[in-house]
PDB file of C-alpha atoms in Angstrom:
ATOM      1  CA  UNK A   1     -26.584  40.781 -27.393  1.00 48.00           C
ATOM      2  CA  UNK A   2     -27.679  38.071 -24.830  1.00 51.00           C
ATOM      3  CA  UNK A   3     -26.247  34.414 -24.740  1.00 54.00           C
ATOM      4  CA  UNK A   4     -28.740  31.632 -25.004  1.00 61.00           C
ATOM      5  CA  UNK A   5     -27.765  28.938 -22.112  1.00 60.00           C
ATOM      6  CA  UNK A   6     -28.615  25.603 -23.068  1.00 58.00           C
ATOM      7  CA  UNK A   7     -30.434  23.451 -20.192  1.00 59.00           C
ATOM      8  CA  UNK A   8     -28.719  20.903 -18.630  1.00 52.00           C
ATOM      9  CA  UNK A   9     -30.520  18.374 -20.664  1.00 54.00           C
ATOM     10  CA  UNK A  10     -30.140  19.516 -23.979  1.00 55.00           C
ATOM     11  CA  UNK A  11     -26.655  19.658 -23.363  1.00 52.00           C
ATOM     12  CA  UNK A  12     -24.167  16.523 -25.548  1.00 55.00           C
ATOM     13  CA  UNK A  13     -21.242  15.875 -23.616  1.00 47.00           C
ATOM     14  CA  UNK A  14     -18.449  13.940 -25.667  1.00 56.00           C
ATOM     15  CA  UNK A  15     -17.252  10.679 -24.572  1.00 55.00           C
ATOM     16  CA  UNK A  16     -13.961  11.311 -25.893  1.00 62.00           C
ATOM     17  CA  UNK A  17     -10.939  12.966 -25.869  1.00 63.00           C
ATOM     18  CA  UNK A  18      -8.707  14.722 -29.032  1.00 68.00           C
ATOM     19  CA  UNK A  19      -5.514  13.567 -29.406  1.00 69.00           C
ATOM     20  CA  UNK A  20      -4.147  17.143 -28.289  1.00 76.00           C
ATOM     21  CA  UNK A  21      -5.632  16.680 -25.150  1.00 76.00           C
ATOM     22  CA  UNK A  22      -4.997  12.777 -24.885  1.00 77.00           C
ATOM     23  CA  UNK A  23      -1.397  14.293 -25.270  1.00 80.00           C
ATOM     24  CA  UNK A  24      -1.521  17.311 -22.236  1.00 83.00           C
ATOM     25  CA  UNK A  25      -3.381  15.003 -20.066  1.00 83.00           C
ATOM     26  CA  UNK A  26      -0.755  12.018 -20.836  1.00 81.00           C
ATOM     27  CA  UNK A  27       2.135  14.896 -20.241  1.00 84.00           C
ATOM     28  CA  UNK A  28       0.251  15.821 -17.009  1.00 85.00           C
ATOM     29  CA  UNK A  29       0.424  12.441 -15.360  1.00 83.00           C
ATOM     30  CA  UNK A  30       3.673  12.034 -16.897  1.00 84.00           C
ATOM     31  CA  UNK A  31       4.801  14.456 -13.907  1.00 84.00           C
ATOM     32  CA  UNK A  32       2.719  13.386 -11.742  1.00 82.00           C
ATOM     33  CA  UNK A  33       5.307  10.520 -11.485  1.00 79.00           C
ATOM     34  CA  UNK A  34       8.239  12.607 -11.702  1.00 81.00           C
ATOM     35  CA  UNK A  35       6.445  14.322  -8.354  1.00 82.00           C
ATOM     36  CA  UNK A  36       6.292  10.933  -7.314  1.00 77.00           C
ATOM     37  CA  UNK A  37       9.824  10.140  -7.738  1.00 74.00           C
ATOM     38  CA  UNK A  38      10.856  13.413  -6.212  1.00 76.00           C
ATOM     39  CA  UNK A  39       8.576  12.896  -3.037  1.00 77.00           C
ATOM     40  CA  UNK A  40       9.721   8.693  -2.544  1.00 75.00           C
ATOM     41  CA  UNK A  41      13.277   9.057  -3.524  1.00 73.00           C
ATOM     42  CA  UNK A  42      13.785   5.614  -2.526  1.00 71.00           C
ATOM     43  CA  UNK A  43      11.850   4.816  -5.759  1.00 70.00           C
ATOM     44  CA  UNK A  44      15.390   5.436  -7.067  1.00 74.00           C
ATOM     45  CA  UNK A  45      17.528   2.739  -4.808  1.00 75.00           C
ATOM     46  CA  UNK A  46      17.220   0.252  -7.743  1.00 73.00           C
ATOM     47  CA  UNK A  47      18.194   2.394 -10.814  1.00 78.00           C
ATOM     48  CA  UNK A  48      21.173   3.868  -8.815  1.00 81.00           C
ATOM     49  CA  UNK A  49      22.240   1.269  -6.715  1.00 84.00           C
ATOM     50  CA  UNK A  50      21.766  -1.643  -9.211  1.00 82.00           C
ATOM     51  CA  UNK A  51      24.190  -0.215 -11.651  1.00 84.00           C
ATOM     52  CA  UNK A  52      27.155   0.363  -9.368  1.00 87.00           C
ATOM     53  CA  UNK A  53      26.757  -3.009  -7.361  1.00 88.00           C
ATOM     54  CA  UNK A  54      26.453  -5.468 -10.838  1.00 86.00           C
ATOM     55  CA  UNK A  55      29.481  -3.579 -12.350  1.00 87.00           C
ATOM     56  CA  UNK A  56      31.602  -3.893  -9.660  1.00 89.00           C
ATOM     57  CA  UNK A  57      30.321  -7.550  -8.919  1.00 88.00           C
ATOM     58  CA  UNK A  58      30.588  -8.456 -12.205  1.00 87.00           C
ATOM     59  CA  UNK A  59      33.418  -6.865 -13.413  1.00 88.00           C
ATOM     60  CA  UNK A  60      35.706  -8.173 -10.651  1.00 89.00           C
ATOM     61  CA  UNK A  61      34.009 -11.825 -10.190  1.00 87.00           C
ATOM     62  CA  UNK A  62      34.513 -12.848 -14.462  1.00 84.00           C
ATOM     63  CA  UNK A  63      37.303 -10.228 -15.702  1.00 85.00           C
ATOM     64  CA  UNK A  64      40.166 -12.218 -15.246  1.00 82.00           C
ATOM     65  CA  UNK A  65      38.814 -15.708 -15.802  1.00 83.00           C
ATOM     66  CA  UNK A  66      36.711 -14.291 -19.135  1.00 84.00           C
ATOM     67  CA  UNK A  67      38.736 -11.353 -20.497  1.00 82.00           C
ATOM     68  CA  UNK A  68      42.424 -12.071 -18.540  1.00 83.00           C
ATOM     69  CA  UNK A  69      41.819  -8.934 -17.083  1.00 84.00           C
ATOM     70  CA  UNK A  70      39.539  -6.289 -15.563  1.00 86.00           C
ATOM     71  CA  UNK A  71      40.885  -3.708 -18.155  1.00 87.00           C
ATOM     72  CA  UNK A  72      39.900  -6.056 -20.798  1.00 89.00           C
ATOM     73  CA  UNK A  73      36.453  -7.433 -19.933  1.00 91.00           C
ATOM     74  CA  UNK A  74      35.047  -3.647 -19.596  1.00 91.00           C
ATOM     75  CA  UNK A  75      34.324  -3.436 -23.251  1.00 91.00           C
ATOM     76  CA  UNK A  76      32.517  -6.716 -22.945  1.00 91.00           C
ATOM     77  CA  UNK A  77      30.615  -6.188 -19.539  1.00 92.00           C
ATOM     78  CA  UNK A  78      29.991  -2.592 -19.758  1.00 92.00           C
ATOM     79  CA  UNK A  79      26.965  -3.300 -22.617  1.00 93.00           C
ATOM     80  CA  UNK A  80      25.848  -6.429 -21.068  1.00 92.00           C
ATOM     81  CA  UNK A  81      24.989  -4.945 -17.679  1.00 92.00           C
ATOM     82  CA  UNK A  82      23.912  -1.577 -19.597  1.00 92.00           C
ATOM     83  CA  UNK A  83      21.088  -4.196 -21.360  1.00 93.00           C
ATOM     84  CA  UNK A  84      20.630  -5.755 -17.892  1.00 90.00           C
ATOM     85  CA  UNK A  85      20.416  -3.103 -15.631  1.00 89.00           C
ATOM     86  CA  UNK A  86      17.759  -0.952 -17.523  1.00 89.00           C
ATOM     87  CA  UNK A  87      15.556  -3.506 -19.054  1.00 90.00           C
ATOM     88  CA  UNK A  88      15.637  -4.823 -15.355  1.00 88.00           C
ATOM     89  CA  UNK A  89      13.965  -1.604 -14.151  1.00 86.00           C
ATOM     90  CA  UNK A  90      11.014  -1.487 -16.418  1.00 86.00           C
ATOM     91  CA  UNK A  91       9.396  -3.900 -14.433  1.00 87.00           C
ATOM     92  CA  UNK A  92       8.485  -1.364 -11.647  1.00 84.00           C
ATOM     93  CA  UNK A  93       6.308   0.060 -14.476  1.00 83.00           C
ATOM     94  CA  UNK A  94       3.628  -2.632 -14.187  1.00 85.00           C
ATOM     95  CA  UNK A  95       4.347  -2.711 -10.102  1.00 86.00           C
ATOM     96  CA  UNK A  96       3.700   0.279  -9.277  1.00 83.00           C
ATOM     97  CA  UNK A  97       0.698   0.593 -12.156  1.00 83.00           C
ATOM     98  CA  UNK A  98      -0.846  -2.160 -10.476  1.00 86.00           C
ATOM     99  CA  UNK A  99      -0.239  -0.814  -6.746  1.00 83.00           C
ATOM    100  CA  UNK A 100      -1.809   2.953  -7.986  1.00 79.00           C
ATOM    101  CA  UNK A 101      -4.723   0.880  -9.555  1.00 80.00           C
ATOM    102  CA  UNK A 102      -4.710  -1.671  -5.820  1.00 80.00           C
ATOM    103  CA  UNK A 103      -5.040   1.794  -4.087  1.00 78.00           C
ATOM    104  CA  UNK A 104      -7.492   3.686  -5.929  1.00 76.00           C
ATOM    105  CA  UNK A 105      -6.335   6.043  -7.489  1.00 74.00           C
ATOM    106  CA  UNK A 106      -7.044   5.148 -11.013  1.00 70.00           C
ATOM    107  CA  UNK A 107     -10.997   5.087 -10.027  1.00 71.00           C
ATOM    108  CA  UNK A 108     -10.297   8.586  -8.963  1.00 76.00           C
ATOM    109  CA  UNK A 109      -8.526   9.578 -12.588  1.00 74.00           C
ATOM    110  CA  UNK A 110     -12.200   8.352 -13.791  1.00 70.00           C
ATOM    111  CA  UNK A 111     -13.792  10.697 -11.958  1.00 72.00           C
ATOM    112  CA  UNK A 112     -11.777  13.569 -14.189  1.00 73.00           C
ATOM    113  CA  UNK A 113     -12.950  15.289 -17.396  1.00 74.00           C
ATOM    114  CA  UNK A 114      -9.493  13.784 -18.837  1.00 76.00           C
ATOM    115  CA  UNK A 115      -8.460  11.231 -21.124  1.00 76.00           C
ATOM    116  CA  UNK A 116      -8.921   8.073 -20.064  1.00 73.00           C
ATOM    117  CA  UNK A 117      -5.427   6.715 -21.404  1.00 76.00           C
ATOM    118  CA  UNK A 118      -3.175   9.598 -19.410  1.00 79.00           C
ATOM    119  CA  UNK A 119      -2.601   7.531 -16.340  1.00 79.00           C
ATOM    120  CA  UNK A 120      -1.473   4.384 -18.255  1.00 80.00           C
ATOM    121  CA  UNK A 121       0.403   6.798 -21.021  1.00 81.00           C
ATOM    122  CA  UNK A 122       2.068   9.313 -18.261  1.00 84.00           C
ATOM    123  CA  UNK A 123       3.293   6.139 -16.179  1.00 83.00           C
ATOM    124  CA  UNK A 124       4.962   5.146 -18.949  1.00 85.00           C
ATOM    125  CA  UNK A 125       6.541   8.086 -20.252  1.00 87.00           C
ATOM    126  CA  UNK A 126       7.448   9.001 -16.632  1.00 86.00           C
ATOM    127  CA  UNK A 127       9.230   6.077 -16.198  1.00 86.00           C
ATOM    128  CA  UNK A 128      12.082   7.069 -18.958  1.00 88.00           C
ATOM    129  CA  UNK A 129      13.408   9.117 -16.276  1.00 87.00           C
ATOM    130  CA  UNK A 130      14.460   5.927 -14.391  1.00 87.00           C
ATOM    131  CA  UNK A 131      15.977   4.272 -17.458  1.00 89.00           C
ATOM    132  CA  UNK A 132      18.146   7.022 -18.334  1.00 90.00           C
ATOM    133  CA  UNK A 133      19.306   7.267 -14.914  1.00 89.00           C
ATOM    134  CA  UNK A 134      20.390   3.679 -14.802  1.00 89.00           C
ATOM    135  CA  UNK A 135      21.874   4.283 -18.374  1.00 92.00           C
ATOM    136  CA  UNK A 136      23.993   7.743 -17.021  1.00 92.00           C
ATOM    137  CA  UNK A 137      25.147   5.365 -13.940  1.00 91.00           C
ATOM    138  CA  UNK A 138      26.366   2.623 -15.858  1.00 92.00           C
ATOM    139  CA  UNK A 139      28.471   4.360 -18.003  1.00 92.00           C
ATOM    140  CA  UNK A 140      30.115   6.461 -15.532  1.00 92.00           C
ATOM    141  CA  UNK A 141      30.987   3.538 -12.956  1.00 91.00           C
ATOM    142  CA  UNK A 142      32.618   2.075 -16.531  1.00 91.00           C
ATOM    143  CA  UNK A 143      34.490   5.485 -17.096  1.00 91.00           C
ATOM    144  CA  UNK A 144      35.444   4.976 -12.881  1.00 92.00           C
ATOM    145  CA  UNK A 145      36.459   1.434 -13.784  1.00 91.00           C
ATOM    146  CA  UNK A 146      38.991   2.351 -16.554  1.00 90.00           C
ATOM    147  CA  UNK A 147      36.462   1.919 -19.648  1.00 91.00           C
ATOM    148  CA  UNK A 148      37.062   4.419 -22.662  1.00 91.00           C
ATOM    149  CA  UNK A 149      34.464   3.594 -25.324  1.00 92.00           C
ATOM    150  CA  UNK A 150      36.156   3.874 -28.742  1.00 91.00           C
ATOM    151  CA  UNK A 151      33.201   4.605 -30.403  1.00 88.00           C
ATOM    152  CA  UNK A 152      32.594   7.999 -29.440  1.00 89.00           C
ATOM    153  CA  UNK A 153      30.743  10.224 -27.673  1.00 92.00           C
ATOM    154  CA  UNK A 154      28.231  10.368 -30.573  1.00 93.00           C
ATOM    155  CA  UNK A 155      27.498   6.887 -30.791  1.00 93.00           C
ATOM    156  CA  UNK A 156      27.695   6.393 -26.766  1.00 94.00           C
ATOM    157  CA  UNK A 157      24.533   8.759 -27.375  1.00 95.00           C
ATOM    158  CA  UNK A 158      22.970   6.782 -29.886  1.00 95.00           C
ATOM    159  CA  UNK A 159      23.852   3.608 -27.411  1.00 95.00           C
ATOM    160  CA  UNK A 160      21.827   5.101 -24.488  1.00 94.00           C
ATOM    161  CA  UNK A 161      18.546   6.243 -26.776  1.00 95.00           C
ATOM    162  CA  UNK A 162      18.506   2.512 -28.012  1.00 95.00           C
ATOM    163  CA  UNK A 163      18.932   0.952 -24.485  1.00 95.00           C
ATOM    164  CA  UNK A 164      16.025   3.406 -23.460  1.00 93.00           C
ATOM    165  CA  UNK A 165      13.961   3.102 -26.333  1.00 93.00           C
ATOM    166  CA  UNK A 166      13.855  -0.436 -26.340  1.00 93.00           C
ATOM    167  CA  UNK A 167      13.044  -0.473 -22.018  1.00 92.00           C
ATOM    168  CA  UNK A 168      10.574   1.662 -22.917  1.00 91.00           C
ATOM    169  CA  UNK A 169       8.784  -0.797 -25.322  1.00 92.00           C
ATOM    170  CA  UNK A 170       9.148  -3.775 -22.987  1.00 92.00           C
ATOM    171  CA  UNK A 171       8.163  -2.127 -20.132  1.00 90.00           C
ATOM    172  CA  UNK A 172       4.228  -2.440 -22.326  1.00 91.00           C
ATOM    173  CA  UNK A 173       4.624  -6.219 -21.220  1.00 91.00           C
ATOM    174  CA  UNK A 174       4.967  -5.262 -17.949  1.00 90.00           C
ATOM    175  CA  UNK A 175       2.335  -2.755 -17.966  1.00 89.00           C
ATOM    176  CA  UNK A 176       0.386  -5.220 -19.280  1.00 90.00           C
ATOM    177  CA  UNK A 177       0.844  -7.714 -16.600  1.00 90.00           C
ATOM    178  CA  UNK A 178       0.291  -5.096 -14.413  1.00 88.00           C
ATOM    179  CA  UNK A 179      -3.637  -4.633 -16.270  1.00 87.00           C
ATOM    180  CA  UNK A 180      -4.169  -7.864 -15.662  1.00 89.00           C
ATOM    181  CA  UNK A 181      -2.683  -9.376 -12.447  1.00 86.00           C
ATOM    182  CA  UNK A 182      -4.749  -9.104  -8.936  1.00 84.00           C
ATOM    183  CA  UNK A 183      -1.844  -8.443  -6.728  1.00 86.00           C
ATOM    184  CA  UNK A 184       1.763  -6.011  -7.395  1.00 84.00           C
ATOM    185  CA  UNK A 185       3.494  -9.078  -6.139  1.00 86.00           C
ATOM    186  CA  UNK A 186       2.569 -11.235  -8.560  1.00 87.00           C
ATOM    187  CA  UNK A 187       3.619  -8.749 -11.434  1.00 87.00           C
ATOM    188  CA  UNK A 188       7.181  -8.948  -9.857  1.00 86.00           C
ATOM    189  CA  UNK A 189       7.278 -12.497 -10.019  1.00 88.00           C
ATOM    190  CA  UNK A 190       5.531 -13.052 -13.472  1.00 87.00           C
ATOM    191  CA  UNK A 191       8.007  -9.981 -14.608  1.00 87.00           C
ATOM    192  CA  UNK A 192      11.375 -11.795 -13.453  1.00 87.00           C
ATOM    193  CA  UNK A 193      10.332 -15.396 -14.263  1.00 89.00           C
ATOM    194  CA  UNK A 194      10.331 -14.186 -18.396  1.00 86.00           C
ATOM    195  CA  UNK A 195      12.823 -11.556 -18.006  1.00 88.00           C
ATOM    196  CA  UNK A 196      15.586 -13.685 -15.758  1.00 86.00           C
ATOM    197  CA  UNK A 197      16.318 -16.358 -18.468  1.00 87.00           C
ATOM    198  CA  UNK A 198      16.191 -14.019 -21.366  1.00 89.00           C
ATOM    199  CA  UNK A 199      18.648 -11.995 -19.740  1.00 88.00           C
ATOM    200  CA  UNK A 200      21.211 -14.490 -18.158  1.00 88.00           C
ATOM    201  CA  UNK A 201      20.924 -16.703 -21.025  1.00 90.00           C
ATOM    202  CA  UNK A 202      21.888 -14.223 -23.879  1.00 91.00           C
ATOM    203  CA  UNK A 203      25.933 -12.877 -24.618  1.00 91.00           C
ATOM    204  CA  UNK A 204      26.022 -10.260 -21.989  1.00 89.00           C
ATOM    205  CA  UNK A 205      28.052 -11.837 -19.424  1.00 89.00           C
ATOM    206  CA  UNK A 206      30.294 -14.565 -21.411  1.00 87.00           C
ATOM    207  CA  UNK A 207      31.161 -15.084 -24.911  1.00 88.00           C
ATOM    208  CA  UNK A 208      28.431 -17.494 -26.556  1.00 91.00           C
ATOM    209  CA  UNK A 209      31.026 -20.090 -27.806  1.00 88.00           C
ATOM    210  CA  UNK A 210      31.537 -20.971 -23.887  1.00 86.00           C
ATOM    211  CA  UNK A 211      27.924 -21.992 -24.128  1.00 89.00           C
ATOM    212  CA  UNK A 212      26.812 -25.772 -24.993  1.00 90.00           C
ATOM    213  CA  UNK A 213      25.817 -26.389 -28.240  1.00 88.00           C
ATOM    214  CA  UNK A 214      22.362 -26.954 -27.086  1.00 88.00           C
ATOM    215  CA  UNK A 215      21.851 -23.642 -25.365  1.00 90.00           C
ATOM    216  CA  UNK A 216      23.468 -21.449 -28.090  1.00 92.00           C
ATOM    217  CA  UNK A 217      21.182 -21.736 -30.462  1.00 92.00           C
ATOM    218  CA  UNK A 218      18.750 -20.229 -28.020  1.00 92.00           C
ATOM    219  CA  UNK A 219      21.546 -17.176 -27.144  1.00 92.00           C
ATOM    220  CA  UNK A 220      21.475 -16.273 -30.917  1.00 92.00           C
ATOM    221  CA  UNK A 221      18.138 -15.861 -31.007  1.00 91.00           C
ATOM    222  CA  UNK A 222      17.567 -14.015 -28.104  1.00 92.00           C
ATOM    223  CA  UNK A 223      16.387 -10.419 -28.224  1.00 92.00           C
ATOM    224  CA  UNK A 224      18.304  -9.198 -25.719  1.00 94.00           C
ATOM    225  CA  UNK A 225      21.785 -10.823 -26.803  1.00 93.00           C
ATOM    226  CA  UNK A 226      20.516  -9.171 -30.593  1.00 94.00           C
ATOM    227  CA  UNK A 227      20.562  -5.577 -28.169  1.00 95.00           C
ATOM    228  CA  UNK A 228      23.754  -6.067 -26.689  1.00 95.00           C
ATOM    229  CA  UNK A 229      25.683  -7.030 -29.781  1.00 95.00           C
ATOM    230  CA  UNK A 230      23.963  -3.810 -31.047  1.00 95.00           C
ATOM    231  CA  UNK A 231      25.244  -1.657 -28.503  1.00 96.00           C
ATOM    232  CA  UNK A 232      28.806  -3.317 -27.903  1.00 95.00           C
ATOM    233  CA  UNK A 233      28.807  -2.039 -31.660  1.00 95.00           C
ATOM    234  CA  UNK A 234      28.312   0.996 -31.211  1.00 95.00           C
ATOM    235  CA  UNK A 235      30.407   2.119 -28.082  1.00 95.00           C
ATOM    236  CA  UNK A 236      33.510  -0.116 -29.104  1.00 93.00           C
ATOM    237  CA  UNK A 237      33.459   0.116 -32.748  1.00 91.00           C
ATOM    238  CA  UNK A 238      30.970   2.954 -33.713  1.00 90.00           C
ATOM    239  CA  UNK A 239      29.453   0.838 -36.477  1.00 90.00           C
ATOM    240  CA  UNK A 240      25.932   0.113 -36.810  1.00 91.00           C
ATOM    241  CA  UNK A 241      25.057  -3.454 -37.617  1.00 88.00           C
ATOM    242  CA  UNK A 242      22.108  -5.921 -38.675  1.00 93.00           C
ATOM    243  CA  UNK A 243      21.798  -6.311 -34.616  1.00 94.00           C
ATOM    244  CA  UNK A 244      21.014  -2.969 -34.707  1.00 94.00           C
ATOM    245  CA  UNK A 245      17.815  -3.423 -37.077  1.00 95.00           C
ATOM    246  CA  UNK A 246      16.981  -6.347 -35.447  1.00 94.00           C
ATOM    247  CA  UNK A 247      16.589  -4.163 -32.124  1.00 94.00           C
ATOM    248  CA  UNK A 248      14.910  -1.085 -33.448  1.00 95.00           C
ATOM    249  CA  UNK A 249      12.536  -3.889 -34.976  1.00 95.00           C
ATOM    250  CA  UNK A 250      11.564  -6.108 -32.470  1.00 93.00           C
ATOM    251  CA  UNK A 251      11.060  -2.969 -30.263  1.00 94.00           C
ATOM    252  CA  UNK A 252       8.283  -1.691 -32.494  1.00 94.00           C
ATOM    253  CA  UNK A 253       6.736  -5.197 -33.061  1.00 95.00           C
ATOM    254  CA  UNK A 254       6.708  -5.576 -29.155  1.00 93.00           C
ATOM    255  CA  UNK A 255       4.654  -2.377 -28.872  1.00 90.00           C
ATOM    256  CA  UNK A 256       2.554  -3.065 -32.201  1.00 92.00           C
ATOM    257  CA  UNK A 257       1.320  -6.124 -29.972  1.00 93.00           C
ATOM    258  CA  UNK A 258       1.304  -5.195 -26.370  1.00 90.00           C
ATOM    259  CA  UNK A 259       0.282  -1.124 -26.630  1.00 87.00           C
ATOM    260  CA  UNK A 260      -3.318  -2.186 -28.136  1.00 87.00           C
ATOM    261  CA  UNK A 261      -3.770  -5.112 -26.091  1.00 91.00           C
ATOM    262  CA  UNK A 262      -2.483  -3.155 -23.378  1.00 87.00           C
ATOM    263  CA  UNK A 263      -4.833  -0.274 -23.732  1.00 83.00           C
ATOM    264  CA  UNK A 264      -7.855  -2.455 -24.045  1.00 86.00           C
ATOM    265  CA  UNK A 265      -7.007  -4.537 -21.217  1.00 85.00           C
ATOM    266  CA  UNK A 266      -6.495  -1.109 -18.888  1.00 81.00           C
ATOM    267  CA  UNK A 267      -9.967  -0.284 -20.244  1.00 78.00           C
ATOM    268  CA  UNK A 268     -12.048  -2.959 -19.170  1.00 78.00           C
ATOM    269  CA  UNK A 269     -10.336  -2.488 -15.922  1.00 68.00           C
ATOM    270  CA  UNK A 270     -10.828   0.915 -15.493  1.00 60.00           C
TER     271      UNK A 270
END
């Protein structure tokens, strides 16, 4: 039996991609930036290096004037710089998404018979590799420092997914500053000028009451001092509080907003 070949001309080629294979190609470039990681270790220097030097500086600089002593301020500083540190580090996502797009290489991905999301998608996914690194780190330099979380090992866990989960939906803001911003620089700087105040200015250094009345209204509102309550919960206490809904929610509004606008930005660009 022969096989009838269509010409060239007759042929319909699709101009889009299945979710199954939006979901291999995202995978794909997913470790593509684990390879990337693996081949520029020094990608690395601020998820390992950031964790030790802010517990150690911090720890030792407001333990005894906050907490009396180092022993006691752990409990307190350990979740604050877990927040800090991680949430921190999802701002390379939209530097180095704008330095691959500076470079290239996404005009290349267009070139491929592949989805066109998977770059943005796999940069993001890859980049949960980072946070849980920073997360691992953190804990252990507390364990180092004399830190024994009563809550558990369980809810230590459940601690580190909510950290990371909640990275991993901010770091769409940062992805899409990186979309939209003409230089990685300027990502860096737009990145730190919203993130710096929302993370100094929140409970994860000092106890809010310390605060002027004028500023705490602004801590209790605050995402981020919402996500540190959350997590102090959890690792001191093992409970699970309104601070914990309040994360888990404003995590999924954040990417309800950012992951379309995102997406849409990325593909105009691309």
């Amino acid at each position: 039996m022969s096989t009838i070949i269509k010409p060239g001309a007759e042929r319909k080629l699709k101009n889009h991609s299945s979710f199954s294979q939006s979901v291999r190609n995202s995978l794909t470039m997913a470790y593509r930036g684990l390879l990337k990681i693996k081949r520029t270790p020094e990608q690395l220097f601020d998820v390992t290096f950031q964790p030790i030097i802010f517990t150690l500086m911090f720890t030792y600089i407001f333990g005894g004037a906050i907490s009396g002593d180092v022993h006691n301020y752990l409990p307190v500083i350990i979740p604050g710089i877990l927040v800090q540190t991680v949430i921190t580090t999802s701002i390379v996502t939209g530097v180095q998404l704008r330095e691959d797009m500076e470079k290239g290489v996404f005009d290349r991905f267009k070139s491929l018979p592949i989805s066109r999301i998977a770059p943005l998608a796999g940069a993001l996914l890859a980049d949960t590799v980072r946070y849980t690194i920073a997360t691992v780190l953190t804990f252990v330099m507390g364990y180092l420092l004399g830190f024994r979380p009563e809550g558990g090992i369980g809810h230590v866990a459940i601690a580190a997914l909510l950290v990371i989960g909640c990275s991993w939906a901010i770091s769409w803001i940062f992805a899409f500053f990186g979309v939209i911003a003409r230089t990685a620089s300027s990502v860096q700087g737009i990145s730190m000028i919203v993130l710096f105040p929302l993370t100094f200015l929140s409970n994860a250094f000092v106890p809010v009451n310390t605060m002027p009345d004028w500023l705490q209204w602004f801590v209790n509102i605050n995402p981020i001092s919402h996500l540190v309550t959350a997590v102090r919960e959890l690792v001191n206490s093992g409970t699970m509080g309104t601070d914990l809904v309040f994360s888990l929610v404003g995590a999924a509004v954040i990417v309800a907003i950012f992951a379309p606008i995102t997406v849409r930005a990325y593909m105009r660009r691309t």
